Amino acid sequence: MSNKKPQFSKKTLQLAQKYAKQLSQKDVIELKSDDDNDIKSDDEELNIKDDQNEQNSGQQEDEQFEEQQGEDEENNVDEEDENDEDQDDEQNEEDDEQNGDQEEENQDEQEIVEQKEEPKKQKKIKIQQQVEEEQEQEDEQNELESYQEEEQQNDQLFETDLNAIMNRINKIIEILKQKEYGKFSREELLNELKKHLCTYYGYNSDLMSHFTSMFKPAELVAFLDANDAPRPITIRVNTLRTRRKELAQTLVQRGVNLDSVGDWTKVGLVIYESKVPIGATPEYLSGHYMLQSASSFLPVLALAPQMNERILDMAAAPGGKTTYIAQLMKNSGVIFANDTSKDREKALFYNLQRMGVTNCIVTNYDGRKFPKVMKNFDRVLLDAPCTGLGIISKDPSIKAQKQMRDILKHSHLQKELILSAIDCCKKGGIIVYSTCSVSVHENEVVLQYALNNRHVKLIDTGLEVGNPGLLKFDDKKFHPSMNLARRIYPHVHNMDGFFYAKLKKINHGPIKEEVKSEVQKPVVMTKKMKKKEKQMEKLRLGEARKQQQQQQQQ
């Protein structure tokens, strides 16, 4: 709103002057006469009317004036607002221009500052990188230390866990002995025992299940402990070059603590301690003795070679048994040492020369095809290739690597080889079968297959070393003469696990199906046994056809 004074019209001013004069003449009017009063009254009436008219017109003028004044004031307010807005816009534009200039100046200043501070930043970056590298090195060291601490803690926990597992194994064995199963069944306890034995001894579940089917729980633990214990070193004296007493004296002088293996051998020595390496003495290099496990003496003793005989060693490498046969024959007769591997035959040649063997001929044939090469041997030794389940103490990798499929593969190969060994032997000749495995599938099963398919019989080995062969296993029943075979267990005999059996050939050729005795067949036939019999029949028919074809060709 504006502060201007209000403007009055001329009529209002004239009325105001008349009113002032009337007030000044008031006293004079009172002294006049009544005539004058009448005149005055008339005049006053006239004046009043005039005044009223003037007042009405004045009021109308005042109202118009006030309306104009209000409109003027509104116009003035609008004009002031517009002026204020224009001024604000101008100020904003000026401020924007100033801000833009200031921003440009600031940017220029920042660029200059950045250019100046670039080397400083680079230095800071280098310092930070160095600091980070140092921190990384410290972190790596801390991680290594923490890792080592964790490993120590884990080892301690592992030891405690192993102790807890062994305690649980012993508890389960006691429960199985007492036959107080409680809430659990026998199968559940056996499964738990298998798991604990696998974790404690490091075997795979397939191989452990095979061992649990062979041994009772307490005997199984003893067998597994024996496989982890190292076997004593044994040597065999070469009587072609020296005597046992002379060799024992010379080795004692070199600081070797030794003793005889047992009453059943005259050439074996056990070495308990030695100040010199046994495999590098002058006596070893000159062929006075052979490093050989005591259990591998047994098949040669069972073979009982005689002088001037014709003998076949079907799987001879590396030559331990071959040289022992030559030693017993005193280099008389002829020994055919065969092996399928040329690499293994290198060791065979070396040992034959070192031990002074002169009656041996080395051949390189597949043992399954050897009957086509030569026949009519007086004695045949078949130390068949196997899974090595009896020498786990020498090769602990067997625990994790060998599985049931490996056992069955070797069993199939061994069946073929034993038939070939029987075919190579003359009528009335001797065949010795041996393996360094304790598996039933590689031993009794193979012998039963030979009894079913060839005219042979099991005879006494002439040795009392070892447990008798098994007559039953799972759902299998073997020939009653199977107890003449011999089993060597590490936990019983403190030697490598071994198996050996002695066969005598009655006649040539395979057994015909009509001639096969029913005594060898089990009374109860399971589904698995029926399937196997069918497979065996197919194999027999195939072999018969092959032989007929060969006879026709001849």
Coordinates of C-alpha atoms in Angstrom, one line a residue:
M1 CA 0.0 0.0 0.0
S2 CA 1.1 3.6 -0.8
N3 CA 1.4 6.5 1.8
K4 CA -0.3 9.3 -0.3
K5 CA -2.7 11.8 1.3
P6 CA -6.4 11.6 0.2
Q7 CA -7.6 14.3 -2.2
F8 CA -11.1 16.0 -1.6
S9 CA -13.4 17.6 -4.3
K10 CA -14.2 21.3 -4.5
K11 CA -17.8 20.8 -3.4
T12 CA -16.8 19.2 -0.2
L13 CA -14.4 22.1 0.4
Q14 CA -17.1 24.7 -0.3
L15 CA -19.5 23.0 2.1
A16 CA -16.8 22.9 4.7
Q17 CA -16.3 26.7 4.3
K18 CA -20.0 27.4 4.6
Y19 CA -20.2 25.3 7.6
A20 CA -17.4 27.3 9.2
K21 CA -19.1 30.6 8.4
Q22 CA -22.3 29.4 9.9
L23 CA -20.5 28.7 13.1
S24 CA -19.0 32.2 13.2
Q25 CA -22.3 33.9 12.5
K26 CA -24.2 31.9 15.1
D27 CA -24.2 34.5 17.8
V28 CA -25.4 37.3 15.4
I29 CA -28.3 35.1 14.2
E30 CA -29.6 34.7 17.7
L31 CA -30.2 38.6 18.1
K32 CA -32.4 39.0 15.1
S33 CA -36.1 39.0 15.2
D34 CA -38.6 36.5 14.8
D35 CA -39.2 37.6 11.3
D36 CA -35.8 37.1 10.6
N37 CA -36.1 33.7 12.3
D38 CA -38.9 32.8 9.9
I39 CA -36.9 33.9 7.0
K40 CA -34.0 32.2 8.6
S41 CA -36.0 29.1 9.0
D42 CA -37.0 29.1 5.4
D43 CA -33.5 29.8 4.4
E44 CA -32.3 27.1 6.6
E45 CA -34.7 24.7 5.1
L46 CA -33.6 25.6 1.8
N47 CA -30.0 25.4 3.0
I48 CA -30.7 22.0 4.6
K49 CA -32.0 20.7 1.4
D50 CA -29.1 22.1 -0.5
D51 CA -26.8 20.6 2.2
Q52 CA -28.5 17.3 1.9
N53 CA -28.2 17.3 -1.9
E54 CA -24.6 18.4 -1.5
Q55 CA -23.9 15.7 1.1
N56 CA -25.5 13.0 -1.1
S57 CA -23.5 14.2 -4.1
G58 CA -20.4 14.4 -1.8
Q59 CA -20.9 10.8 -0.6
Q60 CA -21.2 9.6 -4.2
E61 CA -18.1 11.4 -5.1
D62 CA -16.3 10.0 -2.0
E63 CA -17.4 6.5 -3.0
Q64 CA -16.2 7.0 -6.5
F65 CA -12.9 8.4 -5.2
E66 CA -12.4 5.5 -2.9
E67 CA -13.1 3.0 -5.7
Q68 CA -10.6 4.8 -7.9
Q69 CA -8.1 4.9 -5.1
G70 CA -8.5 1.1 -4.6
E71 CA -8.0 0.5 -8.2
D72 CA -5.0 2.7 -8.2
E73 CA -3.6 0.9 -5.2
E74 CA -4.1 -2.5 -6.9
N75 CA -2.5 -1.2 -10.1
N76 CA 0.4 0.1 -8.0
V77 CA 0.7 -3.2 -6.2
D78 CA 0.8 -5.1 -9.5
E79 CA 3.3 -2.7 -10.9
E80 CA 5.5 -3.1 -7.8
D81 CA 5.2 -6.9 -8.0
E82 CA 6.2 -6.8 -11.7
N83 CA 9.1 -4.6 -10.9
D84 CA 10.2 -6.8 -8.0
E85 CA 10.0 -9.9 -10.3
D86 CA 12.0 -8.1 -13.0
Q87 CA 14.6 -7.1 -10.4
D88 CA 14.8 -10.7 -9.1
D89 CA 15.3 -12.0 -12.6
E90 CA 18.0 -9.6 -13.3
Q91 CA 19.7 -10.4 -10.0
N92 CA 19.4 -14.1 -10.8
E93 CA 20.9 -13.7 -14.2
E94 CA 23.7 -11.6 -12.7
D95 CA 24.2 -14.3 -10.0
D96 CA 24.3 -17.1 -12.6
E97 CA 26.9 -15.2 -14.6
Q98 CA 29.0 -14.6 -11.5
N99 CA 28.6 -18.3 -10.5
G100 CA 29.6 -19.5 -14.0
D101 CA 32.7 -17.2 -13.9
Q102 CA 33.5 -18.5 -10.5
E103 CA 33.2 -22.1 -11.6
E104 CA 35.5 -21.5 -14.5
E105 CA 38.0 -19.9 -12.3
N106 CA 37.7 -22.7 -9.8
Q107 CA 38.2 -25.3 -12.5
D108 CA 41.3 -23.6 -13.8
E109 CA 42.6 -23.4 -10.3
Q110 CA 41.8 -27.1 -9.7
E111 CA 43.6 -28.1 -12.9
I112 CA 46.6 -26.1 -11.8
V113 CA 46.5 -27.6 -8.4
E114 CA 46.1 -31.1 -9.8
Q115 CA 49.1 -30.6 -12.1
K116 CA 51.2 -29.5 -9.1
E117 CA 49.9 -32.4 -6.9
E118 CA 50.4 -35.2 -9.6
P119 CA 53.9 -36.1 -8.5
K120 CA 52.8 -36.1 -4.9
K121 CA 49.9 -38.4 -5.7
Q122 CA 52.3 -40.8 -7.5
K123 CA 54.5 -40.9 -4.5
K124 CA 51.6 -41.5 -2.3
I125 CA 50.4 -44.3 -4.6
K126 CA 53.9 -45.9 -4.5
I127 CA 53.9 -45.7 -0.8
Q128 CA 50.5 -47.2 -0.5
Q129 CA 51.5 -50.0 -2.9
Q130 CA 54.6 -50.7 -0.7
V131 CA 52.4 -50.7 2.4
E132 CA 49.9 -53.1 0.7
E133 CA 52.7 -55.4 -0.4
E134 CA 54.1 -55.5 3.1
Q135 CA 50.6 -56.1 4.5
E136 CA 50.1 -59.0 2.0
Q137 CA 53.4 -60.5 3.0
E138 CA 52.5 -60.2 6.7
D139 CA 49.1 -61.7 5.9
E140 CA 50.7 -64.6 4.0
Q141 CA 53.0 -65.3 7.0
N142 CA 50.1 -65.1 9.4
E143 CA 48.1 -67.5 7.1
L144 CA 51.1 -70.0 7.1
E145 CA 51.4 -69.8 10.8
S146 CA 47.7 -70.2 11.3
Y147 CA 47.7 -73.1 8.8
Q148 CA 50.5 -74.8 10.6
E149 CA 48.7 -74.4 13.9
E150 CA 45.5 -75.8 12.4
E151 CA 47.5 -78.8 11.0
Q152 CA 49.0 -79.4 14.5
Q153 CA 45.5 -79.2 16.0
N154 CA 44.1 -81.5 13.3
D155 CA 46.9 -84.0 13.9
Q156 CA 46.1 -83.9 17.6
L157 CA 42.4 -84.3 16.9
F158 CA 43.1 -87.0 14.3
E159 CA 45.1 -88.9 16.9
T160 CA 42.3 -88.6 19.5
D161 CA 39.8 -89.5 16.8
L162 CA 41.8 -92.6 15.9
N163 CA 41.9 -93.6 19.5
A164 CA 38.2 -93.2 19.8
I165 CA 37.7 -95.2 16.6
M166 CA 39.9 -98.0 17.9
N167 CA 38.0 -98.0 21.2
R168 CA 34.7 -98.3 19.3
I169 CA 36.2 -101.2 17.2
N170 CA 37.1 -103.1 20.4
K171 CA 33.7 -102.5 21.8
I172 CA 31.9 -103.8 18.7
I173 CA 34.2 -106.9 18.7
E174 CA 33.3 -107.6 22.3
I175 CA 29.6 -107.2 21.6
L176 CA 29.8 -109.6 18.7
K177 CA 31.7 -112.2 20.8
Q178 CA 29.1 -112.0 23.6
K179 CA 26.2 -111.9 21.1
E180 CA 24.5 -109.2 23.1
Y181 CA 23.5 -106.9 20.3
G182 CA 20.9 -104.8 22.2
K183 CA 19.1 -102.3 20.0
F184 CA 21.3 -103.0 17.0
S185 CA 21.3 -106.1 14.7
R186 CA 24.4 -108.1 13.8
E187 CA 24.4 -106.7 10.3
E188 CA 24.3 -103.1 11.6
L189 CA 27.2 -103.7 13.9
L190 CA 29.3 -105.4 11.1
N191 CA 28.6 -102.5 8.8
E192 CA 29.7 -100.0 11.5
L193 CA 32.8 -102.1 12.1
K194 CA 33.7 -102.1 8.4
K195 CA 33.4 -98.3 8.3
H196 CA 35.6 -97.8 11.3
L197 CA 38.2 -100.3 10.0
C198 CA 38.3 -98.5 6.6
T199 CA 39.0 -95.2 8.3
Y200 CA 41.5 -96.5 10.8
Y201 CA 43.6 -98.7 8.5
G202 CA 43.0 -96.9 5.2
Y203 CA 41.4 -99.6 3.1
N204 CA 38.7 -99.2 0.5
S205 CA 35.2 -100.5 1.4
D206 CA 35.2 -103.1 -1.4
L207 CA 38.4 -104.8 -0.2
M208 CA 37.4 -104.5 3.5
S209 CA 34.1 -106.3 2.8
H210 CA 36.1 -109.1 1.1
F211 CA 38.3 -109.5 4.2
T212 CA 35.4 -109.4 6.6
S213 CA 33.8 -112.3 4.7
M214 CA 37.1 -114.3 5.1
F215 CA 38.0 -113.5 8.8
K216 CA 36.1 -113.2 12.0
P217 CA 36.2 -109.7 13.5
A218 CA 38.9 -110.3 16.1
E219 CA 41.1 -112.2 13.6
L220 CA 40.5 -109.5 11.0
V221 CA 41.9 -106.8 13.3
A222 CA 45.0 -108.9 13.9
F223 CA 45.4 -109.5 10.2
L224 CA 45.1 -105.7 9.4
D225 CA 47.6 -104.9 12.2
A226 CA 50.1 -107.5 10.8
N227 CA 49.8 -105.9 7.3
D228 CA 50.9 -102.5 8.8
A229 CA 53.8 -104.1 10.6
P230 CA 57.1 -104.5 8.6
R231 CA 58.1 -108.1 7.8
P232 CA 61.7 -109.2 8.8
I233 CA 64.3 -109.3 6.1
T234 CA 65.2 -112.9 5.0
I235 CA 67.9 -114.2 2.8
R236 CA 68.4 -117.5 1.1
V237 CA 71.9 -119.0 1.0
N238 CA 73.1 -120.1 -2.4
T239 CA 74.7 -123.5 -1.8
L240 CA 76.1 -123.5 -5.3
R241 CA 78.7 -120.9 -4.1
T242 CA 78.9 -121.2 -0.3
R243 CA 77.6 -122.8 2.9
R244 CA 75.2 -121.3 5.5
K245 CA 77.7 -121.4 8.3
E246 CA 80.4 -119.6 6.3
L247 CA 78.0 -116.9 5.1
A248 CA 76.6 -116.4 8.6
Q249 CA 80.1 -115.9 10.0
T250 CA 81.1 -113.4 7.4
L251 CA 77.9 -111.4 7.8
V252 CA 78.3 -111.4 11.6
Q253 CA 81.8 -110.0 11.1
R254 CA 80.3 -107.2 9.0
G255 CA 77.9 -106.2 11.9
V256 CA 74.8 -108.2 10.9
N257 CA 72.6 -109.6 13.6
L258 CA 70.9 -112.7 12.1
D259 CA 69.3 -116.1 13.0
S260 CA 67.8 -119.1 11.1
V261 CA 64.4 -118.9 9.7
G262 CA 63.1 -122.2 11.1
D263 CA 63.5 -125.9 11.2
W264 CA 61.7 -126.4 8.0
T265 CA 64.5 -124.8 5.8
K266 CA 68.3 -125.2 5.9
V267 CA 69.1 -122.2 3.7
G268 CA 67.0 -119.4 5.2
L269 CA 68.4 -116.6 7.5
V270 CA 66.5 -113.8 9.3
I271 CA 68.3 -110.5 9.6
Y272 CA 67.2 -108.3 12.6
E273 CA 69.9 -105.6 12.4
S274 CA 72.6 -104.6 10.0
K275 CA 75.3 -101.9 9.9
V276 CA 75.8 -102.4 6.2
P277 CA 73.2 -102.5 3.4
I278 CA 72.3 -106.2 2.8
G279 CA 71.7 -105.7 -0.9
A280 CA 75.2 -104.2 -1.6
T281 CA 77.7 -106.4 0.3
P282 CA 80.5 -108.2 -1.6
E283 CA 78.8 -111.5 -0.7
Y284 CA 75.5 -110.4 -2.3
L285 CA 77.2 -109.2 -5.5
S286 CA 79.2 -112.4 -5.8
G287 CA 75.9 -114.5 -5.5
H288 CA 76.4 -116.0 -2.1
Y289 CA 72.8 -115.2 -1.1
M290 CA 69.5 -114.0 -2.5
L291 CA 67.1 -111.5 -0.9
Q292 CA 63.9 -113.5 -0.7
S293 CA 60.9 -113.7 1.5
A294 CA 60.6 -116.9 3.6
S295 CA 57.1 -117.7 2.3
S296 CA 58.4 -117.9 -1.3
F297 CA 60.7 -120.8 -0.3
L298 CA 57.6 -123.0 0.3
P299 CA 56.4 -123.6 -3.3
V300 CA 59.9 -124.7 -4.4
L301 CA 60.1 -127.1 -1.4
A302 CA 56.7 -128.4 -2.3
L303 CA 57.8 -128.9 -5.9
A304 CA 60.7 -131.0 -4.6
P305 CA 62.7 -130.9 -7.9
Q306 CA 65.1 -133.8 -8.5
M307 CA 68.3 -134.0 -10.4
N308 CA 68.3 -134.5 -14.1
E309 CA 64.6 -133.6 -14.5
R310 CA 63.0 -131.3 -17.0
I311 CA 61.2 -128.5 -15.2
L312 CA 59.2 -125.5 -16.3
D313 CA 58.9 -122.3 -14.3
M314 CA 56.0 -120.7 -16.1
A315 CA 56.2 -117.2 -14.5
A316 CA 59.9 -117.0 -13.5
A317 CA 60.9 -113.4 -13.2
P318 CA 62.7 -112.0 -11.3
G319 CA 64.3 -115.5 -10.7
G320 CA 64.2 -116.2 -6.9
K321 CA 62.4 -119.5 -7.2
T322 CA 64.1 -120.4 -10.5
T323 CA 67.6 -120.1 -8.9
Y324 CA 66.4 -122.1 -5.8
I325 CA 65.2 -124.9 -8.2
A326 CA 68.6 -124.9 -9.9
Q327 CA 70.3 -124.9 -6.4
L328 CA 68.3 -128.0 -5.4
M329 CA 69.0 -129.7 -8.7
K330 CA 72.7 -128.8 -8.4
N331 CA 72.7 -127.3 -11.9
S332 CA 71.7 -130.7 -13.4
G333 CA 68.8 -131.3 -15.7
V334 CA 67.1 -128.4 -17.6
I335 CA 65.0 -125.6 -16.3
F336 CA 62.8 -123.5 -18.7
A337 CA 62.3 -120.1 -17.1
N338 CA 59.4 -118.4 -19.0
D339 CA 58.0 -114.9 -18.5
T340 CA 55.7 -112.8 -20.6
S341 CA 57.5 -109.5 -19.8
K342 CA 60.8 -108.6 -21.4
D343 CA 61.5 -105.9 -18.9
R344 CA 61.2 -108.4 -16.0
E345 CA 63.4 -110.8 -17.8
K346 CA 66.4 -108.4 -17.5
A347 CA 66.3 -109.0 -13.7
L348 CA 65.9 -112.7 -14.4
F349 CA 69.1 -112.8 -16.6
Y350 CA 71.0 -110.8 -14.0
N351 CA 70.1 -113.1 -11.1
L352 CA 70.8 -116.3 -13.0
Q353 CA 74.3 -115.1 -13.9
R354 CA 75.0 -113.7 -10.4
M355 CA 73.9 -116.9 -8.6
G356 CA 75.9 -119.2 -11.0
V357 CA 72.9 -121.0 -12.6
T358 CA 74.0 -122.9 -15.7
N359 CA 71.1 -125.3 -16.4
C360 CA 68.5 -122.7 -17.3
I361 CA 66.9 -121.6 -20.6
V362 CA 65.0 -118.4 -20.6
T363 CA 61.9 -118.1 -22.9
N364 CA 59.4 -115.3 -23.5
Y365 CA 56.0 -116.6 -24.2
D366 CA 52.4 -116.1 -23.0
G367 CA 51.9 -118.8 -20.4
R368 CA 48.4 -119.5 -21.7
K369 CA 49.9 -120.6 -25.0
F370 CA 53.0 -122.4 -23.8
P371 CA 51.5 -126.0 -24.3
K372 CA 51.7 -125.2 -28.1
V373 CA 55.4 -124.6 -27.6
M374 CA 56.5 -127.5 -25.3
K375 CA 54.9 -130.3 -23.2
N376 CA 55.8 -133.3 -21.2
F377 CA 57.6 -131.6 -18.3
D378 CA 58.4 -133.6 -15.2
R379 CA 57.4 -130.8 -12.9
V380 CA 55.8 -127.4 -13.5
L381 CA 55.8 -124.5 -11.1
L382 CA 53.2 -121.8 -11.6
D383 CA 53.7 -118.8 -9.3
A384 CA 50.7 -117.0 -10.8
P385 CA 50.4 -113.2 -11.1
C386 CA 48.0 -112.0 -8.4
T387 CA 46.7 -108.9 -6.6
G388 CA 49.4 -109.1 -3.9
L389 CA 46.9 -109.1 -1.0
G390 CA 49.5 -111.0 1.1
I391 CA 52.3 -108.4 0.7
I392 CA 50.4 -105.3 1.8
S393 CA 53.2 -104.5 4.2
K394 CA 55.6 -104.1 1.3
D395 CA 53.1 -102.2 -0.9
P396 CA 50.6 -100.2 1.1
S397 CA 49.1 -98.7 -2.1
I398 CA 47.2 -102.0 -2.4
K399 CA 44.8 -100.9 0.4
A400 CA 43.3 -98.1 -1.8
Q401 CA 43.9 -99.4 -5.3
K402 CA 42.8 -103.0 -5.4
Q403 CA 39.1 -103.8 -5.6
M404 CA 36.9 -106.8 -6.1
R405 CA 37.0 -106.4 -9.9
D406 CA 40.8 -106.7 -9.8
I407 CA 40.6 -109.9 -7.8
L408 CA 38.1 -111.4 -10.4
K409 CA 40.3 -110.4 -13.3
H410 CA 43.3 -112.1 -11.8
S411 CA 41.2 -115.1 -11.0
H412 CA 40.2 -115.5 -14.6
L413 CA 43.8 -115.2 -15.8
Q414 CA 44.9 -117.7 -13.1
K415 CA 42.3 -120.3 -14.2
E416 CA 43.7 -120.1 -17.8
L417 CA 47.3 -120.4 -16.6
I418 CA 46.7 -123.4 -14.3
L419 CA 45.0 -125.3 -17.2
S420 CA 48.0 -124.5 -19.4
A421 CA 50.4 -125.6 -16.7
I422 CA 48.6 -128.9 -16.3
D423 CA 48.6 -129.4 -20.1
C424 CA 52.4 -128.8 -20.2
C425 CA 53.0 -131.5 -17.6
K426 CA 53.4 -135.2 -18.4
K427 CA 51.2 -137.9 -17.1
G428 CA 52.0 -138.6 -13.4
G429 CA 53.9 -135.3 -13.2
I430 CA 53.7 -132.7 -10.4
I431 CA 52.2 -129.2 -10.7
V432 CA 52.6 -126.6 -7.9
Y433 CA 50.3 -123.6 -7.8
S434 CA 51.1 -120.6 -5.6
T435 CA 50.2 -116.9 -5.2
C436 CA 51.2 -114.1 -2.8
S437 CA 47.5 -113.4 -2.1
V438 CA 45.1 -114.5 0.6
S439 CA 42.0 -114.1 -1.5
V440 CA 39.8 -117.2 -1.9
H441 CA 38.9 -116.2 -5.5
E442 CA 42.6 -116.4 -6.4
N443 CA 43.4 -119.7 -4.7
E444 CA 40.7 -122.3 -3.8
V445 CA 38.4 -121.2 -6.5
V446 CA 41.1 -121.6 -9.1
L447 CA 42.1 -125.0 -7.8
Q448 CA 38.4 -126.1 -7.9
Y449 CA 38.2 -125.0 -11.5
A450 CA 41.3 -127.1 -12.3
L451 CA 39.8 -130.1 -10.5
N452 CA 36.6 -129.7 -12.5
N453 CA 38.2 -129.4 -15.9
R454 CA 41.4 -131.6 -15.8
H455 CA 42.4 -135.1 -14.7
V456 CA 44.3 -134.0 -11.6
K457 CA 44.1 -134.4 -7.9
L458 CA 45.4 -132.5 -4.8
I459 CA 48.2 -134.3 -2.9
D460 CA 50.0 -133.5 0.3
T461 CA 52.7 -130.8 0.0
G462 CA 55.0 -132.6 2.4
L463 CA 55.3 -129.4 4.5
E464 CA 53.5 -128.5 7.8
V465 CA 54.0 -124.8 7.4
G466 CA 50.7 -123.0 7.0
N467 CA 47.0 -123.4 7.7
P468 CA 44.9 -125.8 5.6
G469 CA 42.9 -124.6 2.7
L470 CA 39.3 -123.6 3.0
L471 CA 36.5 -126.0 2.4
K472 CA 33.7 -123.4 2.4
F473 CA 33.4 -119.7 1.5
D474 CA 30.2 -117.7 1.4
D475 CA 27.9 -119.9 -0.8
K476 CA 30.8 -122.0 -2.3
K477 CA 31.8 -125.5 -1.3
F478 CA 35.1 -126.9 -2.4
H479 CA 36.4 -130.4 -2.8
P480 CA 37.2 -132.2 0.5
S481 CA 40.9 -132.6 -0.6
M482 CA 41.2 -128.7 -0.6
N483 CA 42.5 -128.9 3.0
L484 CA 45.8 -130.3 1.6
A485 CA 46.6 -126.8 0.3
R486 CA 48.4 -124.4 2.6
R487 CA 47.7 -120.8 3.6
I488 CA 50.3 -118.5 5.1
Y489 CA 48.9 -115.6 7.1
P490 CA 51.0 -112.6 8.3
H491 CA 49.3 -112.4 11.7
V492 CA 49.8 -116.2 12.3
H493 CA 53.2 -117.1 10.8
N494 CA 55.0 -113.6 10.7
M495 CA 55.6 -114.0 7.0
D496 CA 54.1 -112.5 3.9
G497 CA 50.7 -113.8 3.0
F498 CA 51.0 -116.8 0.7
F499 CA 49.1 -119.8 -0.7
Y500 CA 50.5 -123.0 -2.3
A501 CA 49.1 -126.3 -3.3
K502 CA 50.4 -129.5 -5.0
L503 CA 48.6 -131.3 -7.8
K504 CA 49.3 -134.6 -9.5
K505 CA 48.3 -135.2 -13.1
I506 CA 46.4 -138.4 -13.6
N507 CA 45.7 -138.3 -17.4
H508 CA 45.8 -136.0 -20.4
G509 CA 43.0 -133.9 -21.8
P510 CA 39.9 -132.3 -20.3
I511 CA 37.3 -134.0 -18.2
K512 CA 34.1 -134.9 -20.1
E513 CA 30.9 -133.7 -18.6
E514 CA 29.6 -137.3 -18.1
V515 CA 32.7 -138.3 -16.2
K516 CA 32.6 -135.4 -13.7
S517 CA 31.9 -136.6 -10.2
E518 CA 28.8 -135.3 -8.5
V519 CA 30.6 -135.3 -5.2
Q520 CA 32.4 -132.1 -6.1
K521 CA 29.1 -130.2 -6.7
P522 CA 27.5 -128.7 -3.6
V523 CA 24.2 -130.0 -2.4
V524 CA 22.5 -126.6 -2.2
M525 CA 22.6 -124.6 -5.4
T526 CA 22.1 -120.8 -5.2
K527 CA 21.2 -118.5 -8.1
K528 CA 24.8 -117.3 -8.4
M529 CA 26.1 -120.8 -8.5
K530 CA 23.7 -121.8 -11.2
K531 CA 24.7 -118.8 -13.3
K532 CA 28.4 -119.7 -12.9
E533 CA 27.7 -123.3 -13.8
K534 CA 26.1 -122.1 -17.0
Q535 CA 29.1 -119.9 -17.8
M536 CA 31.4 -122.8 -17.1
E537 CA 29.5 -125.1 -19.4
K538 CA 29.7 -122.5 -22.2
L539 CA 33.5 -122.3 -21.6
R540 CA 33.8 -126.1 -21.6
L541 CA 31.9 -126.5 -24.8
G542 CA 34.1 -123.8 -26.4
E543 CA 37.3 -125.5 -25.3
A544 CA 36.0 -128.9 -26.6
R545 CA 35.2 -127.4 -30.0
K546 CA 38.7 -125.9 -30.2
Q547 CA 40.4 -129.2 -29.4
Q548 CA 38.3 -131.0 -31.9
Q549 CA 39.2 -128.4 -34.6
Q550 CA 42.9 -128.8 -33.6
Q551 CA 42.7 -132.6 -33.9
Q552 CA 41.0 -132.4 -37.3
Q553 CA 43.8 -130.0 -38.5
Q554 CA 46.5 -132.4 -37.2

